[in-house]
Amino acid sequence: MVPEGRPDGAGAGEESARLQAAGSVRKGCDLLANSQHGCLQSRRAQIHQQINRELRMRTGAENLYRATSNARVRETVALELSYVNSSLQLLKEELEGLDGNVDADQPQSEGVTVPMIPLGLKETKQLDWATPLKELISGHFGEDSASYEAEIRELEDLRQAARTPSRSEAGLELLTAYYNQLCFQEARFVTPARSLGLLFHWYDSLTGVPAQQRALAFEKGSVLFNIGALHTQIGARQDRSCPEGTSCAVEAFQRAAGAFSLLRENFSHAPSPDMSPASLSMLEQLMTAQAQECVFEGLLLQAPVAPRDCLAQLHLAQEAAQVAAEYRLVHQTMAQPPVQDYVPFPWTTLVHVKAEYFRALAHYHAALALCDGAPVAEAELPALEQIFLGLPASSEPRGPALPQEQEDRRKLGKAHLKRAILGQEEALRLHAVCRALRRVDLLQVVLAQALRRSLAKYSELDLEDDFCEAAEAPDVRREQPGPLAKTQRRPEGRAPSFSRVKVADIFHRLGPLSVFSARNRWRLAGPIHVARGEGGFGFTLRGDAPVLIAAVVPGGRAAAAGLKEGDYIVSVNGQPCRWWKHADVVAQLKGVGDEGVSLQVLTLLPGAEPPGSGDRRPALGALLRSQKECGWETPGPAQASPRPLLGWNRKAKRGKAGRRLSPAPHP
């Protein structure tokens, strides 16, 4: 975790400890992502050779993509890049499995569960922060840029580590720390009229097509996308054969859906397909559906449902129908342009398979409720009819009432089983059509087991002299009013927890963001020597970090020395005091003798943003966040992280209004 900030004047030991603590964040970096050692050295070497070959192919295709203006050629190259990107993802998944000694594609479980869809992380190239930051530090801030090499190196190391985060909570902390740090850098170094001059280069997660932008918001959006993608990978790797695993998977997929929703709402100009509103909406729906599936699996892991418990079987049928409805919605989104042009075909097929599988599962549990369940009380019949017959609560019955005779219930249950069998056979057929899914043996095992279970139950119900076929079984109703609805859980997207990772501004030594940012222009004056007179120094102070000269007594010693109202004191007798509190400056002034004090002051120039004016840039996401919320107003250690949003339009409350005017100390 990135260490918290500290005021200027900290000793070398504290600085060393801070940098060592900053390195602890790198624990979230997957150090084995590119290693070539271990018990499977030979296979790792082969994979690395294949990865290098694919990278060379991608570089050549990328250069051609940029150089040509022919639309047909660009379309062909984009298709080739998507193939290369898919190959790279598969190779890296295999390498991850070798390095971690587990199968990266499957959950870490011996139980038979349906595979989930994880999302690959966006890749990026190395970035040179040193040149633009040194120019800003020396040119705008008037500091010796060479003295900030450690801070620049720390920022570069943090970004380098964030390129390969581990699939764990440590990896999430690493990405979150880098994202929060970008919020600080944007507030300090970026202005509405000027960017950092860096070209941020990221590859599309779905197609591999490169995208470039000079806006720091693109870097932040890409990191936020990777936070959501990493949540999907963590969720897909959970052991869902136990309740703890399903709960963790639900949480992970909810966080992923929240990250994509947050990105969709605040990133309006997407430079790549994976960050377009249509793609992000699809990913949000997909992660919500997978969370709903995990909720259903959690219900199956609870106390075994008695076969004759009609209401319990009915509840499982409803939950399965809800999962099927979620996946049908995702499949409809994937099948429409422009999403269908770049979503992997195995994804679309797997979503279609799951929609059929869970709809069939709903009919299977409905059949168990009818055939094996005990007769229900008369008071419960209306609720059951709403579910089996699909009738709204206030409507009049449009079909036959729910049968109470055992033979009639058997026939209706047999009709539900028939639909379950047809759906499971369709799911197996779709699985066989997709070559990529045919290699997922676990999915075939799940589908085959479900089909065998339904066939066995159908054979049990099928009588030799049964010549009357029941009518077509109705769909299982997903939601209904009444007490049964209270047990349903509808997982919703949850924004990633950014506040749990505390970070401090790496360039804390430059001074408080309220004044010392690229948006403000100033003039430094001093050292100015002010002697103590009979009435003191002749000025009053206000505010903290930095302390402001609130008023200057006309004709006094301060006025004669050239101090003016509105100047900020940045140095007292050669000691930097940009982060000092009001009481600290007053105590220092009281301690000087008759020889006076030497001050260095800063004067904001016209055109600078006065404290409290806020950021008046055009709103990209209509996000207004105060400086206090971002944790940037305190002169001491930064105790709060930047707000967990893209933060392209913050209104900073930089003024310290309400502070009492303190007279200059008297001898």
XYZ file of C-alpha atoms in Angstrom:
667
model
C 0.000 0.000 0.000
C 1.342 3.416 -0.883
C 2.481 5.269 2.252
C 0.714 8.288 3.571
C 2.092 11.737 3.035
C 4.179 13.783 5.444
C 5.053 17.461 5.899
C 8.249 18.871 4.553
C 11.212 18.663 6.833
C 10.996 14.899 7.363
C 14.366 13.298 7.873
C 16.199 11.084 5.494
C 15.189 8.067 7.547
C 11.509 8.857 7.106
C 12.019 9.394 3.385
C 13.784 6.047 3.091
C 11.016 4.328 5.026
C 8.402 5.967 2.807
C 10.057 4.762 -0.372
C 10.457 1.261 1.066
C 6.793 1.224 2.012
C 5.888 2.423 -1.469
C 7.625 -0.628 -2.807
C 5.184 -2.801 -0.890
C 2.532 -1.914 -3.461
C 4.639 -3.698 -6.045
C 3.710 -6.925 -4.279
C 0.575 -6.764 -6.368
C 2.701 -7.044 -9.510
C 2.873 -10.517 -11.031
C 6.626 -11.038 -11.022
C 6.223 -14.458 -12.650
C 4.318 -13.089 -15.652
C 7.465 -13.071 -17.822
C 9.762 -15.449 -15.913
C 11.495 -18.380 -17.594
C 12.458 -20.508 -14.637
C 10.911 -23.323 -12.644
C 10.109 -26.968 -13.125
C 8.462 -26.365 -16.518
C 11.282 -24.351 -18.061
C 11.025 -25.955 -21.481
C 7.331 -25.256 -21.946
C 7.709 -21.730 -20.623
C 10.464 -21.071 -23.141
C 8.250 -22.279 -25.964
C 5.404 -20.071 -24.831
C 7.714 -17.072 -24.611
C 8.937 -17.708 -28.142
C 5.348 -17.829 -29.364
C 4.499 -14.655 -27.458
C 7.481 -12.843 -28.978
C 6.441 -13.993 -32.447
C 2.887 -12.776 -31.888
C 4.194 -9.451 -30.580
C 6.292 -8.972 -33.712
C 3.260 -9.746 -35.855
C 1.213 -7.270 -33.862
C 3.844 -4.559 -34.272
C 3.926 -5.047 -38.040
C 0.138 -5.074 -38.323
C -0.074 -2.014 -36.083
C 2.345 -0.055 -38.267
C 0.385 -1.010 -41.388
C -2.880 -0.052 -39.668
C -1.557 3.439 -39.002
C 0.152 3.933 -42.329
C -2.659 2.976 -44.693
C -5.698 5.061 -45.480
C -7.447 2.339 -47.486
C -10.600 1.344 -45.651
C -10.516 -2.258 -46.909
C -6.901 -2.717 -45.865
C -7.577 -1.230 -42.421
C -10.519 -3.584 -41.969
C -8.360 -6.573 -42.886
C -5.549 -5.476 -40.604
C -7.991 -4.894 -37.750
C -9.285 -8.436 -38.182
C -5.732 -9.782 -38.135
C -5.006 -7.788 -34.982
C -8.022 -9.344 -33.291
C -6.670 -12.823 -34.083
C -3.235 -11.888 -32.766
C -4.778 -10.436 -29.618
C -6.765 -13.621 -29.008
C -3.635 -15.736 -29.452
C -1.717 -13.552 -27.020
C -4.462 -13.845 -24.437
C -4.476 -17.644 -24.701
C -0.687 -17.859 -24.474
C -0.588 -15.614 -21.433
C -3.355 -17.606 -19.789
C -1.316 -20.767 -20.336
C 1.820 -19.118 -19.007
C -0.111 -17.925 -15.962
C -1.254 -21.476 -15.360
C 2.298 -22.814 -15.564
C 3.699 -20.130 -13.277
C 0.933 -20.525 -10.716
C 0.783 -24.319 -11.079
C -2.976 -24.119 -11.588
C -5.179 -24.080 -14.633
C -5.806 -20.409 -15.289
C -8.879 -21.088 -17.400
C -10.801 -23.018 -14.770
C -11.803 -22.222 -11.206
C -9.660 -23.680 -8.467
C -12.182 -26.331 -7.548
C -12.807 -30.021 -7.917
C -16.539 -29.448 -8.097
C -18.390 -29.407 -11.397
C -19.474 -25.843 -12.106
C -20.290 -23.982 -15.295
C -17.287 -21.958 -16.582
C -17.404 -18.186 -16.320
C -16.212 -15.550 -18.808
C -13.201 -13.546 -17.574
C -12.086 -10.412 -19.396
C -8.496 -9.883 -20.472
C -6.644 -6.786 -19.294
C -5.740 -3.962 -21.606
C -2.040 -3.814 -22.446
C 0.106 -0.724 -22.721
C 3.602 0.336 -23.696
C 6.286 1.860 -21.515
C 5.978 5.573 -20.816
C 8.632 8.218 -20.164
C 7.312 10.504 -17.450
C 10.671 12.167 -16.792
C 10.905 14.609 -19.711
C 7.528 16.406 -19.403
C 7.487 16.366 -15.609
C 10.996 17.776 -15.315
C 10.094 20.552 -17.740
C 7.017 21.427 -15.678
C 8.842 21.271 -12.356
C 11.662 23.520 -13.515
C 9.710 25.799 -15.856
C 6.416 26.296 -14.046
C 7.127 25.453 -10.413
C 10.607 26.988 -10.396
C 12.127 23.998 -8.609
C 15.293 22.037 -9.320
C 13.940 19.151 -11.386
C 16.995 17.028 -10.602
C 15.936 16.886 -6.959
C 12.680 15.171 -7.978
C 14.224 12.226 -9.798
C 13.272 9.878 -6.948
C 9.608 10.897 -7.177
C 9.561 10.526 -10.964
C 11.186 7.109 -10.691
C 8.610 6.092 -8.085
C 5.756 7.053 -10.425
C 7.355 5.175 -13.325
C 7.904 2.084 -11.173
C 4.288 2.179 -10.030
C 3.021 2.304 -13.620
C 5.408 -0.439 -14.710
C 4.166 -2.688 -11.910
C 0.544 -1.914 -12.791
C 1.094 -3.305 -16.297
C 1.167 -6.887 -14.947
C -0.952 -7.068 -11.794
C -1.382 -10.408 -10.092
C -4.831 -11.996 -10.040
C -5.401 -11.307 -6.377
C -6.409 -8.606 -3.938
C -2.816 -7.381 -4.036
C -3.150 -6.823 -7.782
C -6.346 -4.843 -7.240
C -4.616 -2.705 -4.620
C -1.799 -2.045 -7.060
C -4.134 -0.859 -9.837
C -6.181 1.178 -7.363
C -3.061 2.855 -5.975
C -1.929 3.810 -9.472
C -5.393 5.094 -10.386
C -5.565 7.225 -7.240
C -2.079 8.533 -7.948
C -3.186 9.596 -11.434
C -5.899 11.709 -9.807
C -3.207 13.621 -7.923
C -1.059 14.066 -11.020
C -4.006 15.323 -13.064
C -4.890 17.907 -10.422
C -1.294 19.123 -10.139
C 0.124 19.021 -13.663
C -2.798 19.172 -16.144
C -4.572 22.365 -17.214
C -7.598 22.879 -19.461
C -5.378 24.321 -22.184
C -2.369 22.083 -21.782
C -1.807 18.373 -21.329
C 1.342 16.668 -20.132
C 2.413 16.094 -23.719
C 2.608 12.338 -23.158
C 1.134 9.929 -25.693
C -0.709 7.205 -23.809
C -0.746 3.996 -25.854
C -3.161 1.163 -24.974
C -4.335 -1.922 -26.841
C -7.993 -2.834 -27.096
C -8.850 -5.740 -24.818
C -11.298 -7.343 -27.263
C -9.664 -6.734 -30.639
C -6.028 -5.830 -29.947
C -6.310 -2.679 -32.079
C -4.024 0.074 -30.714
C -5.402 3.396 -29.501
C -3.525 6.556 -28.564
C -4.506 9.743 -26.779
C -2.644 12.563 -25.079
C -5.330 13.083 -22.452
C -4.476 11.788 -18.999
C -8.148 10.822 -18.719
C -7.470 8.051 -21.251
C -4.820 6.621 -18.953
C -7.198 6.788 -16.002
C -10.042 5.216 -17.968
C -7.816 2.356 -19.144
C -6.660 1.659 -15.586
C -10.278 1.696 -14.389
C -11.143 -0.760 -17.181
C -8.344 -3.063 -15.990
C -9.655 -2.857 -12.435
C -12.992 -4.154 -13.678
C -11.309 -6.798 -15.850
C -9.193 -8.004 -12.941
C -12.338 -8.377 -10.835
C -13.774 -10.639 -13.561
C -10.655 -12.828 -13.501
C -10.740 -13.096 -9.722
C -14.431 -13.987 -9.829
C -13.918 -16.635 -12.517
C -11.159 -18.314 -10.477
C -13.179 -18.711 -7.277
C -13.976 -22.154 -5.914
C -17.734 -22.084 -6.384
C -18.223 -25.549 -4.894
C -18.428 -23.943 -1.439
C -20.586 -21.077 -0.121
C -17.551 -18.882 0.568
C -16.410 -19.195 -3.030
C -19.802 -18.283 -4.473
C -20.040 -15.253 -2.177
C -16.595 -14.055 -3.263
C -17.507 -14.617 -6.913
C -20.732 -12.616 -6.539
C -18.786 -9.771 -4.937
C -16.134 -9.814 -7.662
C -18.630 -9.753 -10.539
C -20.630 -6.993 -8.848
C -17.465 -4.905 -8.505
C -16.644 -5.545 -12.158
C -20.130 -4.451 -13.248
C -19.786 -1.341 -11.107
C -16.415 -0.469 -12.643
C -17.768 -0.768 -16.194
C -20.859 1.249 -15.266
C -18.674 3.957 -13.749
C -16.525 4.066 -16.859
C -19.530 4.166 -19.192
C -21.092 7.081 -17.312
C -17.933 9.203 -17.212
C -15.928 8.372 -20.337
C -17.929 9.782 -23.202
C -15.289 9.775 -25.963
C -14.062 6.204 -26.264
C -10.929 5.783 -28.393
C -11.221 1.980 -28.589
C -14.098 -0.498 -29.050
C -13.790 -2.069 -25.609
C -14.401 1.300 -23.914
C -17.318 2.367 -26.099
C -20.683 2.833 -24.361
C -22.129 -0.176 -26.192
C -19.292 -2.483 -25.112
C -19.302 -1.260 -21.538
C -23.068 -1.729 -21.327
C -22.667 -5.282 -22.641
C -19.888 -6.035 -20.143
C -21.977 -4.633 -17.306
C -24.901 -6.879 -18.288
C -22.597 -9.888 -18.634
C -21.062 -9.444 -15.182
C -24.499 -8.921 -13.623
C -25.690 -12.157 -15.250
C -22.656 -14.040 -13.953
C -23.275 -12.652 -10.466
C -26.888 -13.852 -10.719
C -25.635 -17.286 -11.738
C -23.390 -17.402 -8.670
C -26.379 -16.499 -6.487
C -28.247 -19.499 -7.908
C -25.249 -21.748 -7.282
C -25.130 -20.496 -3.707
C -28.750 -21.549 -3.223
C -27.938 -25.044 -4.475
C -25.107 -25.265 -1.928
C -27.404 -24.525 0.985
C -29.182 -27.235 2.913
C -30.324 -29.917 0.435
C -33.813 -29.300 -0.828
C -36.201 -32.088 0.005
C -37.799 -33.497 -3.186
C -41.272 -33.089 -1.697
C -40.688 -29.447 -0.734
C -42.781 -27.840 -3.437
C -42.055 -24.252 -2.443
C -38.283 -24.810 -2.279
C -38.214 -26.418 -5.709
C -40.355 -23.585 -6.997
C -37.891 -21.057 -5.618
C -35.019 -22.787 -7.445
C -37.068 -22.770 -10.654
C -37.605 -19.037 -10.335
C -33.931 -18.333 -9.673
C -32.894 -20.426 -12.676
C -35.431 -18.587 -14.830
C -33.986 -15.276 -13.658
C -30.468 -16.363 -14.631
C -31.743 -17.469 -18.036
C -33.452 -14.111 -18.563
C -30.245 -12.245 -17.700
C -28.235 -14.286 -20.196
C -30.868 -13.876 -22.910
C -30.559 -10.123 -22.495
C -26.771 -10.353 -22.760
C -27.041 -12.526 -25.873
C -29.378 -10.033 -27.534
C -26.889 -7.246 -26.829
C -23.973 -9.285 -28.177
C -25.873 -10.135 -31.348
C -26.482 -6.507 -32.285
C -24.062 -4.139 -34.019
C -21.614 -2.717 -33.239
C -20.941 -5.144 -30.382
C -21.265 -8.230 -32.565
C -18.393 -7.009 -34.735
C -15.738 -7.387 -32.040
C -17.111 -9.638 -29.277
C -15.389 -13.056 -29.447
C -17.632 -15.689 -30.984
C -17.035 -18.160 -28.105
C -18.427 -15.546 -25.715
C -21.624 -15.176 -27.704
C -22.012 -18.941 -27.980
C -21.335 -19.579 -24.297
C -23.886 -16.938 -23.293
C -26.427 -18.562 -25.624
C -25.627 -21.984 -24.145
C -26.129 -20.677 -20.616
C -29.435 -19.046 -21.521
C -30.756 -22.385 -22.831
C -29.243 -24.373 -19.973
C -30.740 -22.290 -17.177
C -34.130 -22.054 -18.859
C -34.140 -25.839 -19.068
C -33.058 -26.014 -15.438
C -36.032 -23.847 -14.469
C -38.400 -26.305 -16.156
C -36.647 -29.215 -14.444
C -37.173 -27.792 -10.956
C -40.740 -26.846 -11.864
C -41.345 -30.476 -12.813
C -39.928 -31.649 -9.496
C -42.215 -29.256 -7.657
C -45.218 -30.680 -9.501
C -44.387 -34.359 -9.493
C -42.546 -34.890 -6.221
C -43.945 -32.026 -4.173
C -46.640 -32.602 -1.620
C -50.074 -31.101 -2.313
C -50.118 -27.461 -1.358
C -52.617 -25.666 0.804
C -55.483 -23.903 -0.900
C -54.214 -20.512 0.279
C -50.947 -21.006 -1.651
C -52.609 -21.914 -4.949
C -52.898 -18.340 -6.315
C -49.171 -17.718 -5.845
C -48.272 -21.005 -7.514
C -50.598 -20.333 -10.422
C -48.935 -16.971 -11.006
C -45.624 -18.772 -11.399
C -46.605 -21.839 -13.415
C -49.271 -20.211 -15.522
C -47.545 -16.841 -15.914
C -50.532 -14.854 -14.671
C -50.159 -11.359 -13.177
C -51.429 -11.016 -9.639
C -54.404 -8.838 -10.597
C -55.472 -10.615 -13.779
C -58.195 -13.153 -14.200
C -57.086 -16.726 -14.988
C -56.656 -17.243 -18.694
C -55.966 -20.953 -18.594
C -56.619 -24.039 -16.539
C -55.981 -23.812 -12.833
C -52.978 -25.531 -11.347
C -53.895 -29.222 -11.170
C -54.305 -30.780 -7.757
C -54.904 -34.354 -8.821
C -51.747 -36.455 -8.791
C -52.212 -37.684 -12.362
C -52.772 -34.173 -13.724
C -49.716 -32.911 -11.852
C -47.683 -35.777 -13.312
C -48.696 -34.867 -16.852
C -47.915 -31.175 -16.386
C -44.602 -32.077 -14.760
C -43.857 -34.350 -17.696
C -44.504 -31.425 -20.055
C -42.038 -29.289 -18.107
C -39.484 -32.099 -18.266
C -39.957 -32.331 -22.009
C -39.101 -28.651 -22.359
C -36.133 -29.155 -20.046
C -34.819 -31.993 -22.204
C -35.268 -30.017 -25.418
C -33.443 -27.044 -23.902
C -30.545 -29.148 -22.656
C -30.208 -30.851 -26.028
C -30.130 -27.424 -27.679
C -27.439 -26.300 -25.249
C -25.337 -29.360 -26.125
C -25.829 -28.692 -29.828
C -24.682 -25.078 -29.481
C -21.699 -26.274 -27.459
C -20.703 -28.674 -30.223
C -20.983 -25.988 -32.925
C -18.299 -23.747 -31.396
C -14.829 -25.219 -31.784
C -13.442 -23.196 -28.887
C -16.185 -24.414 -26.526
C -15.655 -28.029 -27.546
C -12.315 -27.839 -25.739
C -14.066 -26.818 -22.512
C -14.728 -30.335 -21.266
C -16.088 -29.083 -17.958
C -18.992 -27.356 -19.679
C -19.855 -30.503 -21.614
C -19.818 -32.511 -18.385
C -22.291 -30.116 -16.764
C -24.643 -30.150 -19.751
C -24.482 -33.931 -20.120
C -25.180 -34.504 -16.430
C -28.213 -32.238 -16.554
C -29.566 -34.024 -19.623
C -29.098 -37.469 -18.073
C -30.863 -36.326 -14.911
C -33.833 -34.998 -16.890
C -34.058 -38.116 -19.050
C -34.018 -40.339 -15.985
C -36.824 -38.364 -14.399
C -38.807 -38.382 -17.656
C -38.476 -42.176 -17.894
C -39.749 -42.456 -14.353
C -42.843 -40.417 -15.220
C -43.481 -41.939 -18.636
C -46.051 -44.702 -18.279
C -46.519 -47.450 -20.855
C -50.226 -46.773 -21.266
C -49.827 -42.987 -21.327
C -51.274 -42.061 -24.723
C -52.333 -38.500 -23.839
C -49.676 -35.850 -24.128
C -50.040 -32.853 -21.839
C -50.331 -29.383 -23.283
C -47.237 -27.269 -23.831
C -45.765 -26.309 -20.466
C -45.758 -22.543 -19.832
C -42.607 -20.592 -19.065
C -41.618 -20.314 -15.444
C -42.428 -16.843 -14.177
C -39.275 -15.098 -12.901
C -40.799 -12.661 -10.412
C -44.032 -12.502 -8.531
C -45.522 -10.491 -5.690
C -45.962 -12.051 -2.304
C -43.756 -13.735 0.278
C -41.787 -15.818 -2.226
C -40.335 -12.693 -3.814
C -38.658 -11.705 -0.542
C -36.160 -14.541 -0.807
C -34.888 -13.492 -4.223
C -31.584 -11.645 -4.488
C -30.905 -9.398 -7.455
C -27.201 -8.495 -7.453
C -26.447 -5.015 -8.717
C -23.217 -3.392 -9.787
C -21.062 -2.007 -7.013
C -18.355 0.552 -7.617
C -14.855 -0.730 -6.822
C -13.638 0.176 -3.356
C -11.070 2.880 -4.085
C -11.021 4.448 -0.637
C -9.498 1.394 1.030
C -6.149 2.089 -0.671
C -4.665 5.224 0.887
C -2.164 7.069 -1.262
C -0.127 10.230 -0.856
C 0.760 12.604 -3.638
C 4.184 11.528 -4.869
C 5.034 15.163 -5.632
C 3.944 16.279 -2.188
C 7.093 18.437 -1.797
C 5.912 20.851 -4.490
C 3.327 22.195 -2.064
C -0.442 22.133 -1.496
C -2.523 21.591 -4.608
C -4.689 24.580 -3.717
C -1.882 26.865 -4.895
C 0.960 24.836 -6.381
C -0.632 23.397 -9.503
C -0.154 23.997 -13.193
C -3.431 25.934 -13.323
C -1.974 28.758 -11.249
C 0.734 31.260 -12.177
C 2.729 33.038 -9.514
C 5.774 35.158 -8.736
C 8.244 34.307 -5.975
C 9.789 37.176 -4.030
C 12.459 37.036 -1.397
C 14.146 36.568 0.799
C 12.491 39.670 2.282
C 13.847 40.819 5.605
C 11.257 42.197 8.016
C 12.347 43.690 11.352
C 10.154 43.740 14.408
C 8.759 47.128 15.375
C 6.933 48.375 18.405
C 3.642 47.057 17.085
C 5.107 43.802 15.768
C 5.843 42.992 12.152
C 2.873 44.908 10.813
C 0.820 42.122 9.189
C -1.794 39.523 10.107
C -2.002 35.902 9.005
C -4.775 33.566 7.953
C -5.201 29.969 6.835
C -3.043 26.869 6.652
C -0.698 25.342 4.110
C 0.358 27.797 2.862
C -0.286 30.588 5.351
C -1.702 33.753 3.778
C -0.879 37.354 4.658
C -4.426 38.587 5.298
C -3.647 42.269 5.925
C -0.653 44.630 5.978
C -0.605 47.646 8.312
C -0.049 50.798 6.224
C 3.281 52.400 7.076
C 4.411 49.398 9.100
C 7.588 47.351 8.826
C 5.984 44.739 6.534
C 4.673 47.384 4.117
C 8.081 49.022 4.012
C 9.729 45.672 3.226
C 7.376 45.119 0.291
C 4.947 42.538 1.670
C 1.405 42.756 0.315
C -1.987 41.502 1.258
C -2.697 38.148 -0.408
C 0.921 36.951 -0.441
C 1.588 33.371 0.662
C 4.521 32.703 2.994
C 6.543 29.776 1.598
C 9.747 30.099 3.605
C 10.668 31.397 7.091
C 14.362 31.977 7.749
C 15.225 29.556 4.965
C 12.886 26.793 6.172
C 10.224 25.730 3.640
C 6.790 26.219 5.207
C 4.415 25.458 2.362
C 2.803 22.721 4.451
C 2.980 24.511 7.815
C -0.129 25.260 9.790
C -1.115 28.718 10.935
C 0.016 28.050 14.509
C 3.424 26.788 13.343
C 4.177 29.980 11.417
C 3.017 32.175 14.293
C 5.191 30.240 16.744
C 8.203 30.601 14.461
C 7.681 34.362 14.163
C 7.289 34.757 17.897
C 10.604 33.056 18.434
C 12.701 35.486 16.385
C 14.614 38.264 18.087
C 15.124 41.919 17.306
C 17.133 41.022 14.232
C 13.853 40.242 12.444
C 12.888 37.455 10.107
C 13.661 36.536 6.504
C 10.589 35.557 4.490
C 10.018 34.224 1.000
C 6.554 34.904 -0.335
C 4.513 33.906 -3.359
C 2.124 36.213 -5.204
C -0.567 34.780 -7.482
C -0.606 36.530 -10.850
C -3.713 37.611 -12.771
C -5.266 34.716 -14.636
C -4.472 32.233 -11.904
C -7.263 30.421 -10.197
C -7.708 31.960 -6.751
C -8.344 29.483 -3.976
C -11.988 28.474 -4.008
C -12.647 29.296 -7.673
C -12.739 25.660 -8.674
C -12.190 23.983 -11.985
C -14.260 25.478 -14.804
C -13.294 23.072 -17.529
C -16.066 21.595 -19.670
C -17.602 18.700 -17.792
C -16.830 15.341 -19.354
C -18.679 13.425 -16.731
C -20.461 16.137 -14.761
C -18.526 15.075 -11.698
C -18.055 17.756 -9.054
C -15.788 16.797 -6.225
C -14.501 19.126 -3.542
C -10.882 19.356 -2.607
C -11.724 18.266 0.885
C -13.255 15.048 -0.417
C -10.107 14.341 -2.366
C -7.968 14.668 0.728
C -5.842 17.505 -0.672
C -6.517 20.345 1.738
C -4.618 19.226 4.810
C -1.002 20.355 5.130
C -0.046 17.273 7.088
C -0.032 13.653 5.951
C -2.582 12.863 3.278
C -5.080 10.737 5.141
C -7.514 10.152 2.288
C -7.348 8.883 -1.219
C -8.539 10.811 -4.263
C -12.166 10.273 -5.130
C -12.751 6.969 -6.939
C -13.976 8.575 -10.153
C -12.290 9.815 -13.272
C -12.427 13.311 -11.812
C -12.316 15.283 -15.041
C -14.358 18.112 -13.512
C -13.621 18.830 -9.904
C -14.711 21.910 -8.033
C -11.933 22.561 -5.535
C -12.753 24.286 -2.285
C -9.311 25.700 -1.842
C -10.113 28.709 0.286
C -9.748 28.667 4.005
C -12.530 31.122 4.691
C -13.636 31.403 8.216
C -10.130 31.444 9.720
C -9.687 34.174 12.250
C -7.165 36.906 11.507
C -4.160 36.512 13.740
C -2.068 39.557 14.449
C 1.641 39.375 13.937
C 3.420 38.342 17.098
C 4.692 41.035 19.402
C 8.012 40.934 21.137
